[in-house]
GROMACS .gro file of C-alpha atoms in nm:
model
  223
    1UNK     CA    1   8.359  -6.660  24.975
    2UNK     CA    2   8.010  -6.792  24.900
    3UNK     CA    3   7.833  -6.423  24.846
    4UNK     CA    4   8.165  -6.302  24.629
    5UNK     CA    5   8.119  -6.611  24.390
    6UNK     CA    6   7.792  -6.552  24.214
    7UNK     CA    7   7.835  -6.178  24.178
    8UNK     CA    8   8.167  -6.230  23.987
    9UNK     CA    9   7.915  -6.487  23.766
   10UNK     CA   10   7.659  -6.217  23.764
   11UNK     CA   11   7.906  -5.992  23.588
   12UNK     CA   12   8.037  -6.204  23.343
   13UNK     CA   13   7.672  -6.280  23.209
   14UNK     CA   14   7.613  -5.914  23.196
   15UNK     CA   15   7.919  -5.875  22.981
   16UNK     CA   16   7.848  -6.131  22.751
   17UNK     CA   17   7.464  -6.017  22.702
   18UNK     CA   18   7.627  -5.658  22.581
   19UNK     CA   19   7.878  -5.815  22.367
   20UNK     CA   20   7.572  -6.042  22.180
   21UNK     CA   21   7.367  -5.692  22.148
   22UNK     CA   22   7.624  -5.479  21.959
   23UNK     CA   23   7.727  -5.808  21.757
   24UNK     CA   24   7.319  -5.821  21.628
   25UNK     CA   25   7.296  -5.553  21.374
   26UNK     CA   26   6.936  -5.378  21.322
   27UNK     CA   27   6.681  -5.548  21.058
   28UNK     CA   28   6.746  -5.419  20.730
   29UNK     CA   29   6.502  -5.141  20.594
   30UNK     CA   30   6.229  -5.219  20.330
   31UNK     CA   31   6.177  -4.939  20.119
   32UNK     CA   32   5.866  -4.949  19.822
   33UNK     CA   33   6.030  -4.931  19.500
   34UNK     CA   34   6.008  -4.586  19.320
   35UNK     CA   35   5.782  -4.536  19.028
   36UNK     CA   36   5.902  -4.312  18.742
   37UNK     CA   37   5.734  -3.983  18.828
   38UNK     CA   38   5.889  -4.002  19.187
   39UNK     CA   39   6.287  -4.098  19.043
   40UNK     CA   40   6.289  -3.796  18.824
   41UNK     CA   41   6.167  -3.590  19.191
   42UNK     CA   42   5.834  -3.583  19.035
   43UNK     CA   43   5.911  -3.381  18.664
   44UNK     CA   44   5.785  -3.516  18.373
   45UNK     CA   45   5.983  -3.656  18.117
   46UNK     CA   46   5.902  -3.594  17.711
   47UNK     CA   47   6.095  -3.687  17.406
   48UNK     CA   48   5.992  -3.618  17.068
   49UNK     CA   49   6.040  -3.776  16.790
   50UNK     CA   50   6.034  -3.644  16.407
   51UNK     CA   51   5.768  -3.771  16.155
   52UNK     CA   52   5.997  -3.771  15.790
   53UNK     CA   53   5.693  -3.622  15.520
   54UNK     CA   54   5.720  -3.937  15.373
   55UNK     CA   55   5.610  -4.139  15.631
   56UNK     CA   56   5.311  -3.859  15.750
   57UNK     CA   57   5.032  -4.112  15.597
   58UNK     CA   58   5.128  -4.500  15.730
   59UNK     CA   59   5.150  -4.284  16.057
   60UNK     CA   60   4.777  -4.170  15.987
   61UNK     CA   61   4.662  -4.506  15.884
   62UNK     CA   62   4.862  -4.743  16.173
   63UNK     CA   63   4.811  -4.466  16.484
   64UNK     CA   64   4.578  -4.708  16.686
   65UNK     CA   65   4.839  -4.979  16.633
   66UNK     CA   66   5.119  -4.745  16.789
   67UNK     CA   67   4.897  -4.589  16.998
   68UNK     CA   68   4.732  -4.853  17.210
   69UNK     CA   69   5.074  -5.085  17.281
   70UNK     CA   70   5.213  -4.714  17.434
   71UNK     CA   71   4.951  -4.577  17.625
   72UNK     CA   72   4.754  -4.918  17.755
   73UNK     CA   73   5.077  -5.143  17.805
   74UNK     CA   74   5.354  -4.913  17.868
   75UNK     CA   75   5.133  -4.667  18.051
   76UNK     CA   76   5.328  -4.369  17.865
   77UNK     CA   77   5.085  -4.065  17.734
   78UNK     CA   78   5.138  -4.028  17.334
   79UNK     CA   79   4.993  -3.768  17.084
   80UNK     CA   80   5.049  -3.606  16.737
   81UNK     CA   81   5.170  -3.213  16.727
   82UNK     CA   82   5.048  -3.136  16.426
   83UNK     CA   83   5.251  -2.813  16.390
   84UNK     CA   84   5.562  -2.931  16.494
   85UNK     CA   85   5.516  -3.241  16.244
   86UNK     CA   86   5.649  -3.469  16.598
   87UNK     CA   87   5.495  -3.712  16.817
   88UNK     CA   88   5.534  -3.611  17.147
   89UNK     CA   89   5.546  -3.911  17.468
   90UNK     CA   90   5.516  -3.810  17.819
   91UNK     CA   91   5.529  -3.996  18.124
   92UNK     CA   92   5.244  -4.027  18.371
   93UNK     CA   93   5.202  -4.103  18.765
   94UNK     CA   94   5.114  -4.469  18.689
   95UNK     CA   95   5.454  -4.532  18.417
   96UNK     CA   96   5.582  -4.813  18.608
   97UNK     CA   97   5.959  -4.781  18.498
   98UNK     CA   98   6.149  -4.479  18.392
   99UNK     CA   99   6.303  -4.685  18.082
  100UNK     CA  100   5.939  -4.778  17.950
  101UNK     CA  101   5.959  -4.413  17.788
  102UNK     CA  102   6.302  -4.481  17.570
  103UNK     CA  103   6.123  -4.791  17.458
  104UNK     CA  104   5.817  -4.640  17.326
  105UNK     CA  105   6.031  -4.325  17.200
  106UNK     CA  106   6.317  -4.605  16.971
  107UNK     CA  107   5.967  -4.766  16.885
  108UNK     CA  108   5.816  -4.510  16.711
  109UNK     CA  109   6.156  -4.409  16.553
  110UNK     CA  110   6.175  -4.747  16.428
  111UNK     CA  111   5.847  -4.714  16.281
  112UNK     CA  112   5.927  -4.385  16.102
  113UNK     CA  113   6.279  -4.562  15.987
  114UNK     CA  114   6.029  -4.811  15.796
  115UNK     CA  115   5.983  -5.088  15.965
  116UNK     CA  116   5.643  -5.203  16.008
  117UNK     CA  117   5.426  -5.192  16.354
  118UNK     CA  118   5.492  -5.592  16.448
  119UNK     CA  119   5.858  -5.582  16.372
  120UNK     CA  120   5.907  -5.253  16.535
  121UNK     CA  121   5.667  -5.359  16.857
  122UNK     CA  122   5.958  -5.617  16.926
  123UNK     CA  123   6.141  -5.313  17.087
  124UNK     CA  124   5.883  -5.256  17.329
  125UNK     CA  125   5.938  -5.647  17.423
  126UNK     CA  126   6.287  -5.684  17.433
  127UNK     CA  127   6.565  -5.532  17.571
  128UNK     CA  128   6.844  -5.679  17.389
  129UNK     CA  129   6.770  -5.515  17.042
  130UNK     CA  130   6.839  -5.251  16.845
  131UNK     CA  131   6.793  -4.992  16.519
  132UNK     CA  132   7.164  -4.969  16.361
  133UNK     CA  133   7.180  -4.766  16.037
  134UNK     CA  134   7.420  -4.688  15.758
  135UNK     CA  135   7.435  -4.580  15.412
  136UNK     CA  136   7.570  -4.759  15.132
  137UNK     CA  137   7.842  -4.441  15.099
  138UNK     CA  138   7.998  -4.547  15.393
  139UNK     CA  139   8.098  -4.857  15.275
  140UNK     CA  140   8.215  -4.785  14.907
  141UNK     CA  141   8.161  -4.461  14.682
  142UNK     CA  142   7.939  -4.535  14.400
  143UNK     CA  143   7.762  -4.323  14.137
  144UNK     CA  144   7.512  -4.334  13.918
  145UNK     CA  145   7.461  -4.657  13.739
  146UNK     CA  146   7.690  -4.842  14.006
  147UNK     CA  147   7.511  -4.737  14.302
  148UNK     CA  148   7.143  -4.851  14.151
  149UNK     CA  149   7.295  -5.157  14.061
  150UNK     CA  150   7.445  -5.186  14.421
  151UNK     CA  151   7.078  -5.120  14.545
  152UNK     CA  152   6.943  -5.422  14.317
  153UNK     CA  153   7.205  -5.650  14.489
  154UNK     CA  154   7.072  -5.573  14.828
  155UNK     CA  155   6.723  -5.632  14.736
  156UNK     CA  156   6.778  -5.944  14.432
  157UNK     CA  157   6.462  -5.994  14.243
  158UNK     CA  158   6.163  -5.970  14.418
  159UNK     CA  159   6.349  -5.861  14.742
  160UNK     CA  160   6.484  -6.206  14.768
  161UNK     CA  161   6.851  -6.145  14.890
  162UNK     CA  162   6.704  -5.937  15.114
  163UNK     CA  163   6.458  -6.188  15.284
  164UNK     CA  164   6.698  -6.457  15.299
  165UNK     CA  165   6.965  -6.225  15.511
  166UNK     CA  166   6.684  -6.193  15.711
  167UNK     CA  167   6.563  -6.487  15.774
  168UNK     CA  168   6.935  -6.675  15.827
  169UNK     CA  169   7.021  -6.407  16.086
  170UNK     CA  170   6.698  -6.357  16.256
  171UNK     CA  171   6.694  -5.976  16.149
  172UNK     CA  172   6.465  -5.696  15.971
  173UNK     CA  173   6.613  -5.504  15.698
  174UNK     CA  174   6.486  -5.216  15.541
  175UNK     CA  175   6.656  -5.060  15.226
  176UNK     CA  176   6.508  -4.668  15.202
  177UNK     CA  177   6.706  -4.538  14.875
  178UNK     CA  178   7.077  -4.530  14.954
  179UNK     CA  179   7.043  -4.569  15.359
  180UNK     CA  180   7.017  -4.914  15.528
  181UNK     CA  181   6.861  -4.976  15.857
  182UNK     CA  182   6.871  -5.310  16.057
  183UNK     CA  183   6.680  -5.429  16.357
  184UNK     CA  184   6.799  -5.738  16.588
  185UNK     CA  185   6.999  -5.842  16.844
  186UNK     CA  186   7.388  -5.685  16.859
  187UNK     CA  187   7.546  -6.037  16.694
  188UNK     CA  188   7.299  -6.087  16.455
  189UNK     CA  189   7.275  -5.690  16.337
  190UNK     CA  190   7.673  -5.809  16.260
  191UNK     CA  191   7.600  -6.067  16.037
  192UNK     CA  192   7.341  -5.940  15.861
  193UNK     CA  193   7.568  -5.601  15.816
  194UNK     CA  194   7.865  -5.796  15.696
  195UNK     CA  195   7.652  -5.987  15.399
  196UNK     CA  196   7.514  -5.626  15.292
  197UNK     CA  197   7.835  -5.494  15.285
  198UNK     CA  198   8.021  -5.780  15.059
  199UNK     CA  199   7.697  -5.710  14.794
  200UNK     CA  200   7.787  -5.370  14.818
  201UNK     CA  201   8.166  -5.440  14.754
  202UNK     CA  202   8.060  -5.661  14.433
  203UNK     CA  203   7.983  -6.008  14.551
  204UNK     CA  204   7.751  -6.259  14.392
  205UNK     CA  205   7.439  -6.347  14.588
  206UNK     CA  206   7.527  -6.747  14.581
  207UNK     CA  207   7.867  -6.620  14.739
  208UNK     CA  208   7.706  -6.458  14.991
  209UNK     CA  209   7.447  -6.731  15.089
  210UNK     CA  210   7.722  -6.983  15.089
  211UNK     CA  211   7.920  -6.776  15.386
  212UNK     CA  212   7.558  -6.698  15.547
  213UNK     CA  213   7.501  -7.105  15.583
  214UNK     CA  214   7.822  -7.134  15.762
  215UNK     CA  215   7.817  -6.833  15.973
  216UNK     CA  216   7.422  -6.948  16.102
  217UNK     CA  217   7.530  -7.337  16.155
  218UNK     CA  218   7.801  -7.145  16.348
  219UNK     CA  219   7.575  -6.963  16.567
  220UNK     CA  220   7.312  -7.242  16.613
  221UNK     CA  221   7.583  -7.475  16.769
  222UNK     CA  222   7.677  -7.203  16.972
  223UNK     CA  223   7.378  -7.184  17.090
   0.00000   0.00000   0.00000
């Protein structure tokens, strides 16, 4: 009786060891994160992006102001094909995230758009904006002397409709002959879209300013 006893305990110890081993699952792997060169199995991404003939000389003048933010912050290689009329962006072995080449590639499109190198440079910062456009045809068919004066809503005297859309709704607007582009966030590029659009339809500036205060206290106490 006395020998049987512990090996019956010897057992049961055994058992239970096993049972704690295949409970205790195997420390989970830490793997380096991937750089961009290595996600796309080591190709090289481009895109290119068109430079319009009107904007060939502000690109000539503001290149070390595009150029430096791309190639020194977002460690994406940038040049000027001066057949093709595009700037061409590459990625290198030191781009630390595959998205930093979009950025740079929506920046300079913003740029060619109109919008000048600080506004634009926002895009390289931020992730929740963007570059909607739309031309004043797609809101209401106008010819001749009704779409010029439609253009002189948008802008008031001195561009001052235009400056107070964007300053109520935290936006940049820029009117290029009959297109409209507008950079901000997705609620505010709303706003600011809706005001243009009423001008367009035949609304009074003070109309429109009236609605823009109460949309903006709106969004402030939202916020």
């Amino acid at each position: 009786m006395s020998t049987e006893a512990p090996t019956s305990m010897e057992t049961e110890t055994v058992a239970s060891k096993t049972k704690l081993e295949s409970n205790t699952l195997p420390p989970k792997p830490k793997f380096e994160p991937l750089k961009a060169h290595e996600m796309s199995d080591g190709r090289i991404q481009f895109r290119k992006v068109s430079v319009p003939p009107h904007r060939y000389s502000p690109l000539k003048k503001y290149w070390m102001d595009i150029y430096t933010p791309i190639y020194e912050q977002m460690k994406v290689d940038i040049r000027m094909n001066l057949q093709a009329r595009k700037v061409e962006l590459k990625t290198r072995s030191d781009t630390p995230d595959v998205s930093n080449l979009q950025k740079c590639a929506d920046f300079v499109q913003a740029f060619m758009l109109g919008f000048d190198v600080p506004d634009a440079i926002a895009l390289l910062r931020l992730d929740e904006l963007y570059v909607e456009s739309f031309e004043i045809k797609d809101v209401k068919t106008l010819r001749g002397e009704h779409l010029s004066r439609a253009i002189g809503r948008l802008s008031g005297k001195g561009g001052k409709t235009k400056f107070a859309i964007e300053n109520a709704t935290k936006t940049r607007i820029v009117i290029a002959d009959t297109k409209i582009h507008i950079l901000g966030s997705f609620a505010n590029i709303k706003i600011a879209r809706d005001s243009l659009c009423n001008l367009i339809l035949g609304s009074p500036a003070g109309k429109v300013y009236s609605k823009l205060r109460q949309v903006t206290a709106r969004l402030a106490e939202r916020f």
